[in-house]
XYZ file of C-alpha atoms in Angstrom:
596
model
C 125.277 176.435 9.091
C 124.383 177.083 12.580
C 123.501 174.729 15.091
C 119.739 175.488 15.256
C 120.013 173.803 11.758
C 121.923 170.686 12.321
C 120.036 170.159 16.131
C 116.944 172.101 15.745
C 115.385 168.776 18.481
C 118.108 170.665 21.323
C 115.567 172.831 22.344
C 112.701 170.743 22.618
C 114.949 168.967 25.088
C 112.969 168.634 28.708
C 113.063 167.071 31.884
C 109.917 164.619 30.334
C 111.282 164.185 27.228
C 114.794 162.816 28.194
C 112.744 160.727 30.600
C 110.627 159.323 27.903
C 114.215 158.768 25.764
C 115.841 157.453 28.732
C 113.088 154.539 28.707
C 113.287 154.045 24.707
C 117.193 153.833 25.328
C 117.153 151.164 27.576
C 114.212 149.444 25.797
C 116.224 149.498 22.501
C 119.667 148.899 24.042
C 118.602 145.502 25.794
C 117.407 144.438 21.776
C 120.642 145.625 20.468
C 122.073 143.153 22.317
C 120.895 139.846 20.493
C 120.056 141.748 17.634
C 124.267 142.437 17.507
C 125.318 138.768 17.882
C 122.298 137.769 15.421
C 123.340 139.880 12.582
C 127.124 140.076 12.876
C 126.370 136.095 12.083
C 124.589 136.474 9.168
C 127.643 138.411 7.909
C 129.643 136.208 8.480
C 131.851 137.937 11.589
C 132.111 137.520 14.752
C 129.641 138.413 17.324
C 131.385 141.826 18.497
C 131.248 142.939 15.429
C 127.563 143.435 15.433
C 127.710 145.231 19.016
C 130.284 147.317 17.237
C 127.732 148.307 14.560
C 125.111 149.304 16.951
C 127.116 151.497 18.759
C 129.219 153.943 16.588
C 126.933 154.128 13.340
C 123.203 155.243 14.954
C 124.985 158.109 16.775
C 126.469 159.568 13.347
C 123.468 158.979 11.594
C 121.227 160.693 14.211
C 123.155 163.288 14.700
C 123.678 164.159 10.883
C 120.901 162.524 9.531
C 117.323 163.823 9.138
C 115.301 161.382 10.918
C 115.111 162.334 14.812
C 113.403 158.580 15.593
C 114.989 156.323 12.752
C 118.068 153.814 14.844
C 120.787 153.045 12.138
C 123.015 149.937 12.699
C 123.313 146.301 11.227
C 120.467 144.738 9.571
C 119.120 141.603 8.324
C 118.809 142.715 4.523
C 122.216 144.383 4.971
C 124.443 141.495 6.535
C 122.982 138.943 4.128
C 123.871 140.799 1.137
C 127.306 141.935 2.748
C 127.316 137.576 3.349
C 126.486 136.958 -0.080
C 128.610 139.295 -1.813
C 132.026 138.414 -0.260
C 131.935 134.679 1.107
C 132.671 133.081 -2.244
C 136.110 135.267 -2.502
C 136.553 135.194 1.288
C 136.566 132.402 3.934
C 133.713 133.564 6.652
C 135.341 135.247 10.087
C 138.567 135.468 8.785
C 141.624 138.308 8.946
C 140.877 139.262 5.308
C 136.760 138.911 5.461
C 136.936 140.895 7.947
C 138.992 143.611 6.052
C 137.017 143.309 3.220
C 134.121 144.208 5.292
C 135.761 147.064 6.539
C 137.064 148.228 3.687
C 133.253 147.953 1.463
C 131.715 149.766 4.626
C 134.383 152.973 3.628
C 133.613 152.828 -0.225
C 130.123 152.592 0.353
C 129.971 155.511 2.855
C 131.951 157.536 0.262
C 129.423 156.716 -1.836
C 126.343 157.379 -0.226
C 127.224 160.645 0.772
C 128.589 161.584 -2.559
C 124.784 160.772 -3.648
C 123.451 162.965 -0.565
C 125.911 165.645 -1.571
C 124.780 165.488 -5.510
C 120.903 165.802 -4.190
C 120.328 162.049 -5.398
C 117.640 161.780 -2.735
C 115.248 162.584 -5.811
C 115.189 158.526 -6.285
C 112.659 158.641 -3.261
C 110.024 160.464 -4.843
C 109.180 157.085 -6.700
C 109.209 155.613 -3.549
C 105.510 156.412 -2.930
C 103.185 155.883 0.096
C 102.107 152.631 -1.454
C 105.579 151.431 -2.158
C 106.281 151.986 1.586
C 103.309 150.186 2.943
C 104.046 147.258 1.005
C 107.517 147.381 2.154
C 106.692 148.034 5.335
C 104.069 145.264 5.736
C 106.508 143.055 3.991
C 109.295 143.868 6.285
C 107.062 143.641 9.035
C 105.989 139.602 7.880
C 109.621 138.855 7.263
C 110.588 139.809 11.164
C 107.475 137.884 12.567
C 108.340 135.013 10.495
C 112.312 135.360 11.733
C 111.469 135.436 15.027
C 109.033 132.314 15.442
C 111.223 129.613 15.462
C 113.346 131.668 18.289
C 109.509 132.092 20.040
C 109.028 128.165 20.274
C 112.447 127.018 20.571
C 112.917 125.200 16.777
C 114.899 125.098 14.227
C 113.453 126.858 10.853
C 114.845 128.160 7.299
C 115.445 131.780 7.490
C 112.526 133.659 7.000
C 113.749 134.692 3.237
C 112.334 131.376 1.865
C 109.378 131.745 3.049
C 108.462 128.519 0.614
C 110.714 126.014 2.542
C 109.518 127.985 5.634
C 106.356 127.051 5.138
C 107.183 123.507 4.145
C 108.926 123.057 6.617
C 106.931 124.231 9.486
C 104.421 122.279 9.922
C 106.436 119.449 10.890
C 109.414 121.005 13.100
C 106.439 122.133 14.935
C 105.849 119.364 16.964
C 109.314 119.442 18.129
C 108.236 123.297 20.130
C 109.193 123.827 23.397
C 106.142 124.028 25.449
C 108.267 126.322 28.110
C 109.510 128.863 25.398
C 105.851 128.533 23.801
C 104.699 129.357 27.380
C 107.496 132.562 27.668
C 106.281 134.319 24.212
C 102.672 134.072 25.162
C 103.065 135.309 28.805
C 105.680 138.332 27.461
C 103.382 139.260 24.365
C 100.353 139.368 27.197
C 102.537 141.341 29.490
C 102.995 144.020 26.568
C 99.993 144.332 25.604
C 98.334 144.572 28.898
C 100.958 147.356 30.469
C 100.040 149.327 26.821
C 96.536 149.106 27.409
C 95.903 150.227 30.802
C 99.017 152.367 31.060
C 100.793 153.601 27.807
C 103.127 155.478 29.322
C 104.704 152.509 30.839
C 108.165 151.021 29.026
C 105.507 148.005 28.589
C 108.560 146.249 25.909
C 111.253 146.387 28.948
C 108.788 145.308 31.540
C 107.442 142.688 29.473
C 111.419 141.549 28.792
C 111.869 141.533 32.619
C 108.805 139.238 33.177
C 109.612 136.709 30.725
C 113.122 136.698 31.862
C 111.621 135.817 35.638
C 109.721 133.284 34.165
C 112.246 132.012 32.218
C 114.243 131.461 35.428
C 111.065 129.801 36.933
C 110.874 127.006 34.413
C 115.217 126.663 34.152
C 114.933 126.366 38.350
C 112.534 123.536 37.929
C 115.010 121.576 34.663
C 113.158 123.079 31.527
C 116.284 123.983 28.819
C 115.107 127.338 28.611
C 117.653 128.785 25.400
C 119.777 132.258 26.726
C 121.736 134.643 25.075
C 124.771 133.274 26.763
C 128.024 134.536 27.470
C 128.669 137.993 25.476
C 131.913 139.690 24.881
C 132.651 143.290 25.766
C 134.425 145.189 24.245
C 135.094 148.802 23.024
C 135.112 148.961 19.371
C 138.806 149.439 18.111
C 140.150 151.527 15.583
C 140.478 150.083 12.033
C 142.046 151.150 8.948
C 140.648 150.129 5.119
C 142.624 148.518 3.041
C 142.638 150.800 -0.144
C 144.809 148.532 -2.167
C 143.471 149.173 -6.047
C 142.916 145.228 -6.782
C 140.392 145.103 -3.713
C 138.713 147.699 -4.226
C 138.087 146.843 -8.131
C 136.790 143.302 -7.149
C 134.352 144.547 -4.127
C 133.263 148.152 -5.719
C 130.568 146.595 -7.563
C 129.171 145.291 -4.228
C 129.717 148.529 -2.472
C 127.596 150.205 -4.879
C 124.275 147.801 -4.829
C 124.690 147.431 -1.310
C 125.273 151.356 -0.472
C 122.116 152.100 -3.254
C 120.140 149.079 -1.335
C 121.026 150.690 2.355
C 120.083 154.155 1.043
C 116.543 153.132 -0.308
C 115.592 151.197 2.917
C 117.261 154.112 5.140
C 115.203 156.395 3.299
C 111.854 154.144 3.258
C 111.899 153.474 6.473
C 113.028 157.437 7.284
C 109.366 158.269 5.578
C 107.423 155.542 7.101
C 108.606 156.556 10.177
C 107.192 160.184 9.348
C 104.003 159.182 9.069
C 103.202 158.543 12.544
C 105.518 161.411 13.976
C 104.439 163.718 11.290
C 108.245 164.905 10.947
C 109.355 166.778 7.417
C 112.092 164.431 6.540
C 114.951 166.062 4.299
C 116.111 162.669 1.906
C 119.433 164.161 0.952
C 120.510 164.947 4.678
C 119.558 161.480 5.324
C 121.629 159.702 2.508
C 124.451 161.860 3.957
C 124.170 160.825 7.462
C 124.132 157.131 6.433
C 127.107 157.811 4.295
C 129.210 159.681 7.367
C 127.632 156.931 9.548
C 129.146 153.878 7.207
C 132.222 156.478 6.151
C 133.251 156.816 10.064
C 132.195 153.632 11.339
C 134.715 151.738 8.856
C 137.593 153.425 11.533
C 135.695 152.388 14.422
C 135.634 148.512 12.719
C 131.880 149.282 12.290
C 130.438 146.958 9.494
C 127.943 148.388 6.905
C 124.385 149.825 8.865
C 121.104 150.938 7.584
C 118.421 152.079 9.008
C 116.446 148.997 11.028
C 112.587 148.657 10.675
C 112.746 146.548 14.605
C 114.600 149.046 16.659
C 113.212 152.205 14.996
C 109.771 150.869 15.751
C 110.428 150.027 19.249
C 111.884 153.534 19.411
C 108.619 154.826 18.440
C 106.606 152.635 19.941
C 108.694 153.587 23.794
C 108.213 157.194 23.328
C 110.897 158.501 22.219
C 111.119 162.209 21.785
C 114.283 163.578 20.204
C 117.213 162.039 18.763
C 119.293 161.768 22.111
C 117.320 158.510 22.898
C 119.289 156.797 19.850
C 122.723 158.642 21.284
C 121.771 157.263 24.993
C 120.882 153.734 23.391
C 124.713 153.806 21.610
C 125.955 155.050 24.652
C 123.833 152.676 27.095
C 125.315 150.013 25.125
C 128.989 151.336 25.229
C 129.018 151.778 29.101
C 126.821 149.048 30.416
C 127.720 145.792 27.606
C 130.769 145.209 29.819
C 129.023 145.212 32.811
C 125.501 144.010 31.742
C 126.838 140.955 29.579
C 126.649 138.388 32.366
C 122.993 139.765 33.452
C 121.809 139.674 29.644
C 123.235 136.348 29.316
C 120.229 134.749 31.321
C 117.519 136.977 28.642
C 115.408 133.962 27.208
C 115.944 133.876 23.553
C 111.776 133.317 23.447
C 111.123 136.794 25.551
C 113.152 138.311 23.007
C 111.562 137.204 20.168
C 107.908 137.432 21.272
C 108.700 141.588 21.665
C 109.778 141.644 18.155
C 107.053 139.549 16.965
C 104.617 142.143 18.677
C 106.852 145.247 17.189
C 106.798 143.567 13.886
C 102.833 143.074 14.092
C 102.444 146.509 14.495
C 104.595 147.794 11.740
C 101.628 146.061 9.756
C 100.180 148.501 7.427
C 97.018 147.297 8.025
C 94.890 150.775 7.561
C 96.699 151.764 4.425
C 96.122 148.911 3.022
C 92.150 148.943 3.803
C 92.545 152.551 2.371
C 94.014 151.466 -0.743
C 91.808 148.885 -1.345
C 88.523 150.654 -1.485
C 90.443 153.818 -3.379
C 92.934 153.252 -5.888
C 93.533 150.084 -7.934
C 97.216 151.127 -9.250
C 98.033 151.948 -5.981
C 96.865 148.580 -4.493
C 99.074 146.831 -7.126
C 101.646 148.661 -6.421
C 101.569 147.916 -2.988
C 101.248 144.290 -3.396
C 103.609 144.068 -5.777
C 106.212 145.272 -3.360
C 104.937 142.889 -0.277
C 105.085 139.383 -2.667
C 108.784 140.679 -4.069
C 109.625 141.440 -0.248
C 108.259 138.398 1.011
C 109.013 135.668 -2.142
C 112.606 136.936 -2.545
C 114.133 139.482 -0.877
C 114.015 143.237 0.822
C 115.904 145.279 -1.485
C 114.049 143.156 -4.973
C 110.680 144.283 -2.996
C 111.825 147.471 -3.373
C 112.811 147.758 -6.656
C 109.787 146.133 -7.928
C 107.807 149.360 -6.048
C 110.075 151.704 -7.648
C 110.240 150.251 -10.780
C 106.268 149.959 -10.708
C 105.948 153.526 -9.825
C 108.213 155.076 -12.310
C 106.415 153.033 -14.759
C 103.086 154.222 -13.645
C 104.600 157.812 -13.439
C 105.941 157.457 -17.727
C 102.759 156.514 -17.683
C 100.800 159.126 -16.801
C 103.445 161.284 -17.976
C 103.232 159.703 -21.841
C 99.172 160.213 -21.447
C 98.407 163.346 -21.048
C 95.106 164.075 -20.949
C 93.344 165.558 -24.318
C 89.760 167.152 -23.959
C 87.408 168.654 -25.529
C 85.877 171.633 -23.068
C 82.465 173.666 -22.970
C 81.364 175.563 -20.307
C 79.632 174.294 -17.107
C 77.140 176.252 -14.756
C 77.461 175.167 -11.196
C 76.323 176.465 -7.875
C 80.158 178.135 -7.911
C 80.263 180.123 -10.947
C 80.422 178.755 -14.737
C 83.658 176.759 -15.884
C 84.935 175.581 -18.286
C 84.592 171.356 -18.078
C 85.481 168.042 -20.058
C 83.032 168.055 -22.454
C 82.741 164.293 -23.377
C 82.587 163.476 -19.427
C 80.043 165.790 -18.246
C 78.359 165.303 -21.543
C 78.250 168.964 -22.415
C 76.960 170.364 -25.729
C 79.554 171.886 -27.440
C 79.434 174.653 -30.202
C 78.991 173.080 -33.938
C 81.769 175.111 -35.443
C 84.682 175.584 -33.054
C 86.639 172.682 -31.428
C 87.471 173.895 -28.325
C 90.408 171.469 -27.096
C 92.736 171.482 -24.510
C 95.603 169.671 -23.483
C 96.551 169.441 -19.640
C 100.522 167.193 -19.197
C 103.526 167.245 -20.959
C 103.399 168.013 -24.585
C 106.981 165.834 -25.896
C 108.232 163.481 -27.669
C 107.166 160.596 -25.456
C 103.268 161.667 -25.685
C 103.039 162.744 -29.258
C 101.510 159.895 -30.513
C 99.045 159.095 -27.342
C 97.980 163.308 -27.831
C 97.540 162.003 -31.389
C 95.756 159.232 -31.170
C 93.179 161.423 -28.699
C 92.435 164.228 -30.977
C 91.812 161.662 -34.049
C 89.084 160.011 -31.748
C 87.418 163.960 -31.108
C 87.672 164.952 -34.537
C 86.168 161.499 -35.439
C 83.480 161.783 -32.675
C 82.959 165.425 -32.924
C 83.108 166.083 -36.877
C 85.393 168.658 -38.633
C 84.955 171.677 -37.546
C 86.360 175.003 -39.179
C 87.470 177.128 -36.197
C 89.854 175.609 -33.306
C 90.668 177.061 -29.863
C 93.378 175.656 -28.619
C 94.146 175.850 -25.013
C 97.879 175.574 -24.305
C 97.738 176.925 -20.460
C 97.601 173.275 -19.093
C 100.565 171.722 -21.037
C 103.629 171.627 -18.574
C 106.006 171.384 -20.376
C 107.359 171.570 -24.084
C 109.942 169.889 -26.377
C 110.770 170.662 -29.707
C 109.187 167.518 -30.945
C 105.954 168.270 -29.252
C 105.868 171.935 -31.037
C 106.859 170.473 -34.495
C 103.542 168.040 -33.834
C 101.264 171.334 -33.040
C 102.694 173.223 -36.218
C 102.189 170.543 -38.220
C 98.425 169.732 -37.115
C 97.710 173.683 -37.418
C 99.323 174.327 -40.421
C 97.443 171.509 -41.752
C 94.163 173.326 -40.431
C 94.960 176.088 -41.835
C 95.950 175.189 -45.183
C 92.437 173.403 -45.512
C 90.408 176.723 -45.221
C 90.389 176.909 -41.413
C 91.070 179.464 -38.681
C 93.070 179.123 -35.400
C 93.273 180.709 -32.060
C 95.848 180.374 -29.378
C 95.683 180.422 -26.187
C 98.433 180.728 -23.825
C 99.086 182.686 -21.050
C 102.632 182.132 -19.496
C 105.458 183.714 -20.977
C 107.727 181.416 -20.586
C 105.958 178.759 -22.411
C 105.387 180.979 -25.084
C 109.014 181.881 -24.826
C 109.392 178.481 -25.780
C 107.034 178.187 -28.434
C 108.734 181.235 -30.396
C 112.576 179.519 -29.825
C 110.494 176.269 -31.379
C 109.244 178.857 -34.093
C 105.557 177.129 -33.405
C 104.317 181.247 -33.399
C 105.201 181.642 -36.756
C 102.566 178.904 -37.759
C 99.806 180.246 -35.791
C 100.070 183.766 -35.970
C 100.516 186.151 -33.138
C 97.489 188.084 -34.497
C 95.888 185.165 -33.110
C 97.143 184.596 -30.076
C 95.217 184.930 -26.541
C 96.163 185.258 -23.249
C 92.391 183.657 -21.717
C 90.080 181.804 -23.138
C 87.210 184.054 -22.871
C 88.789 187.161 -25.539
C 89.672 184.208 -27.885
C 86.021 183.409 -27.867
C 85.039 187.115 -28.140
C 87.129 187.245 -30.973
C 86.053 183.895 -32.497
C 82.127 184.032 -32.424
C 81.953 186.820 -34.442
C 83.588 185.132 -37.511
C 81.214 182.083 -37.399
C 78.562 181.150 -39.490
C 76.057 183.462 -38.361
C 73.032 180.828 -40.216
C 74.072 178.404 -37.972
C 74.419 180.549 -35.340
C 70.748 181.298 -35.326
C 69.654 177.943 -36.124
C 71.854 176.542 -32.973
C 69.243 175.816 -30.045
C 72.493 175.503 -27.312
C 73.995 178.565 -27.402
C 76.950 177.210 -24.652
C 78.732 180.925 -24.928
C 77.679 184.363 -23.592
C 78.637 185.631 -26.756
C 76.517 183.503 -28.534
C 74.039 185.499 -31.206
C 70.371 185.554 -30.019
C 71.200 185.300 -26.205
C 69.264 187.476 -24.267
C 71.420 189.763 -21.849
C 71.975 189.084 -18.694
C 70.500 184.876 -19.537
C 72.556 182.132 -18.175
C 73.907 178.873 -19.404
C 71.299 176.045 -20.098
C 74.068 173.502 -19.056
C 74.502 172.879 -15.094
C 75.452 170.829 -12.475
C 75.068 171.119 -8.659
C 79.017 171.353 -7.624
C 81.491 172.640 -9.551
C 84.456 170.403 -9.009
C 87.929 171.061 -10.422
C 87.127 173.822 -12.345
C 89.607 175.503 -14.742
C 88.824 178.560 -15.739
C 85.914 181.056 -15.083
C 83.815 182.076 -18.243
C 82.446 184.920 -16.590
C 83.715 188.371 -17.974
């Protein structure tokens, strides 16, 4: 593959756009910093681990990953279940945690980009635009919530119980700093003051810089004003797995729920990111940078990454362009750690957390939600589904209940196809054929014109069933049938043994059948299911409108005349050149013209 493929951003690469990455770098780099010594906790390593994290894995995952805006590296969701899955087998910190680490980081690299390899991305088309919002929105919540106890200088649960959070708050909240209270407010007002009158200022790094000088204010004058502190750096060394086969047997398990877990937020937050840049994200590229990301970071004592909702938005939110502002924020962090670490150790703690706080407010998906609300109803449930399971237990269960929801609405709708009866419709667009019972059409006495539009197996048998009992029973029997086949998608054998035994059953009472179908390679299927030998290809059509030609002829001519609707052209007693009686001002969705 050549390199227009693998860098196709190289030559959108200009003099303002590496300014405008430049200024995300830095932005993101001076975040990477706490966010490294903050998450490398919750892992249960030590600090430099985390800084180790956020500097080899975004680089690999940029660079061979789809996403040009979406900053890989250690995560909240990811460190607590990396935490939780090793800590009862390993003491926290030590020699052989840490190697354990290392060594699920490899086999969940290996794993992730075996999945990328084998096209698995496929998983993500059940991760819909409502599953993302409420994963987004919950996400969003769960940083906000994280970050307010850092914002007033107070001790809270993590934000992952958000019932003893809220419990709990109300009373640790008289024990707020009124300085750090003072810090969040004046940073959050610096932000959004520098983005309103002038967007294209790094409004996140100046507001940073002027909470950090008033931070300094208040510590000059005795307010304990909380700091990074001292940071250690270091260049990440080169580590070796341990591939002994006991190890490996008692962590794989992990390595695959956390590597599937990592993938799906990757990816979610890979598409969410999408929407605002309007970038065609490729999901199996992506599940094979994160796997080369985690594969290569476990030599470079890396610990598992993902894609992160805070620094990706603030990467967005600066103006970043192309994906060198996430290899200058690696490298930013690589070159200047060691020399910014005593500088960074005076950042207030409070500045910090009021930028996320405003980056996590505005990862709020407040218009989708508005949208989904006055449109779709499943969608809506889907979407809050996913936000309480985010919020009332974890990230990765929020989004398996919005999976799991959608690939139960998509059975669903896949199970219930739907069954019509049709007639055609005059509209201001031509005449069409239409639902009959829903546009409350007339339809012809003696034929049951019925069509089918979905999947025609064996998991919808019994709903098509079920549908064509209520028509018959609504509509009366009837001696002729055309049956449209052109909308069914797709065919199984059981489906075709259902349609040859309903026909044959037609026919062997006295009536008469017609066919029609189209596309030759559904009707290649129906002959391999031998479903032409019931219905005769003597009475097979390829449209609609000859099976009628053929059909009206053969009907009760009595009732013919006696029929006041006369819903065909063919119909005996219409006058040449007359129309149909039945119309409607737009013709919406339409089908199939009637016209010859």
């Amino acid at each position: 593959m050549t390199t227009s493929y693998w860098f196709p951003w190289i030559a959108r690469v200009s003099p303002q756009t590496f300014r405008a990455d430049v200024i995300a770098a830095v932005t993101g780099a001076s975040l990477a910093i706490p966010q490294g010594v903050a998450f490398a906790t919750i892992a249960g390593l030590p600090p430099e681990y985390g800084f180790y994290c956020a500097i080899v894995a975004p680089i690999i995952a940029i660079l061979i990953g789809s996403s040009w805006h979406m900053v890989c590296g250690p995560t909240t969701a990811i460190s607590a279940l990396l935490f939780g899955a090793l800590h009862h087998d390993f003491s926290a910190g030590s020699e052989a945690y840490i190697q354990a680490v290392i060594t699920l980081t490899f086999l969940a690299g290996v794993i992730q980009t075996a999945l990328g390899l084998s096209r698995f991305g496929i998983i993500t088309h059940f991760v819909s635009h409502a599953v993302m919002s409420g994963f987004i929105t919950g996400a969003a919540l769960l940083i906000i919530f994280s970050q307010i106890d850092h914002a007033l200088q107070i001790e809270l649960p993590r934000a992952e119980s958000l019932i003893d959070y809220f419990y709990t708050f109300p009373d640790r909240l008289s024990h707020a700093s009124l300085y750090a209270a003072l810090i969040s407010i004046f940073t959050i007002t610096v932000a959004v003051i520098c983005k309103l009158f002038s967007p294209a200022l790094p409004h996140y790094l100046i507001a940073l810089i002027s909470g950090s000088v008033l931070g300094y204010i208040f510590g000059q004058n005795g307010a304990e004003i909380l700091t990074i502190g001292p940071l250690p750096g270091m260049v990440p060394p080169l580590s070796m797995p341990t591939l002994h086969p006991e190890l490996i047997e008692q962590i794989m398990p992990s390595a695959i729920a956390i590597a599937l877990v990592g993938l799906l937020e990757a990816a979610s937050i890979a598409k969410a990111i999408s929407l605002k840049t309007d970038q065609k994200i490729d999901v199996n590229r992506e599940f094979i940078g994160q796997g080369m990301s985690n594969f290569i970071g476990s030599f470079f004592s890396s610990y598992m990454s993902s894609g992160s909702f805070t620094r990706s938005g603030i990467n967005v939110e600066t103006g970043a362009k192309t994906p060198l502002a996430v290899v200058l924020m690696s490298l930013f962090l690589l070159i200047l750690l060691p020399l910014m670490a005593p500088l960074f150790a005076h950042l207030p703690i409070a500045a910090i957390a009021s930028v996320i706080i405003l980056v996590g407010w505005k990862l709020i998906a407040f218009e989708e939600i508005r949208r989904y609300l006055h449109s779709s109803r499943k969608e809506i449930v889907i979407l809050i589904a996913t936000l309480l399971g985010t919020l009332l237990v974890s990230m990765e269960f929020g989004l398996y209940v919005g999976v799991g929801l959608s690939i139960c609405l998509f059975l669903k709708r896949t199970m219930e196809p739907v069954v019509k009866t049709i007639a055609p419709l005059q509209s201001s667009q031509g005449t069409f054929f239409h639902n009959a019972h829903r546009f409350d059409l007339n339809t012809c006495p003696q034929i049951h014109f019925i069509s089918i539009d979905g999947p025609l197996f064996f998991g919808s048998v019994e709903h098509i069933d079920q549908k064509l009992t209520a028509i018959m029973a609504r509509e009366g029997t009837k001696p002729f049938w055309i049956f449209n086949g052109n909308g069914i998608s797709d065919l199984d054998i059981h489906g075709a043994h259902y349609l040859k035994d309903i026909i044959s059953r037609h026919l062997h009472s006295g009536g008469h059948i017609a066919f029609v179908m189209r596309s030759q390679w559904k009707l290649k299927q129906c002959r391999e299911y031998h479903l032409m030998e019931t219905v005769g290809e003597e009475n097979l059509y390829p449209a609609k409108q000859m099976a009628i030609q053929q059909i009206v002829p053969q009907l009760n001519q009595s009732i013919c005349q006696q029929c006041k609707h006369k819903i065909f052209f063919e119909c005996p007693g219409k006058e040449p050149g007359s129309t149909i009686s039945q119309s409607i001002s737009v013709g919406n969705g339409h089908e199939e013209s009637v016209l010859p």
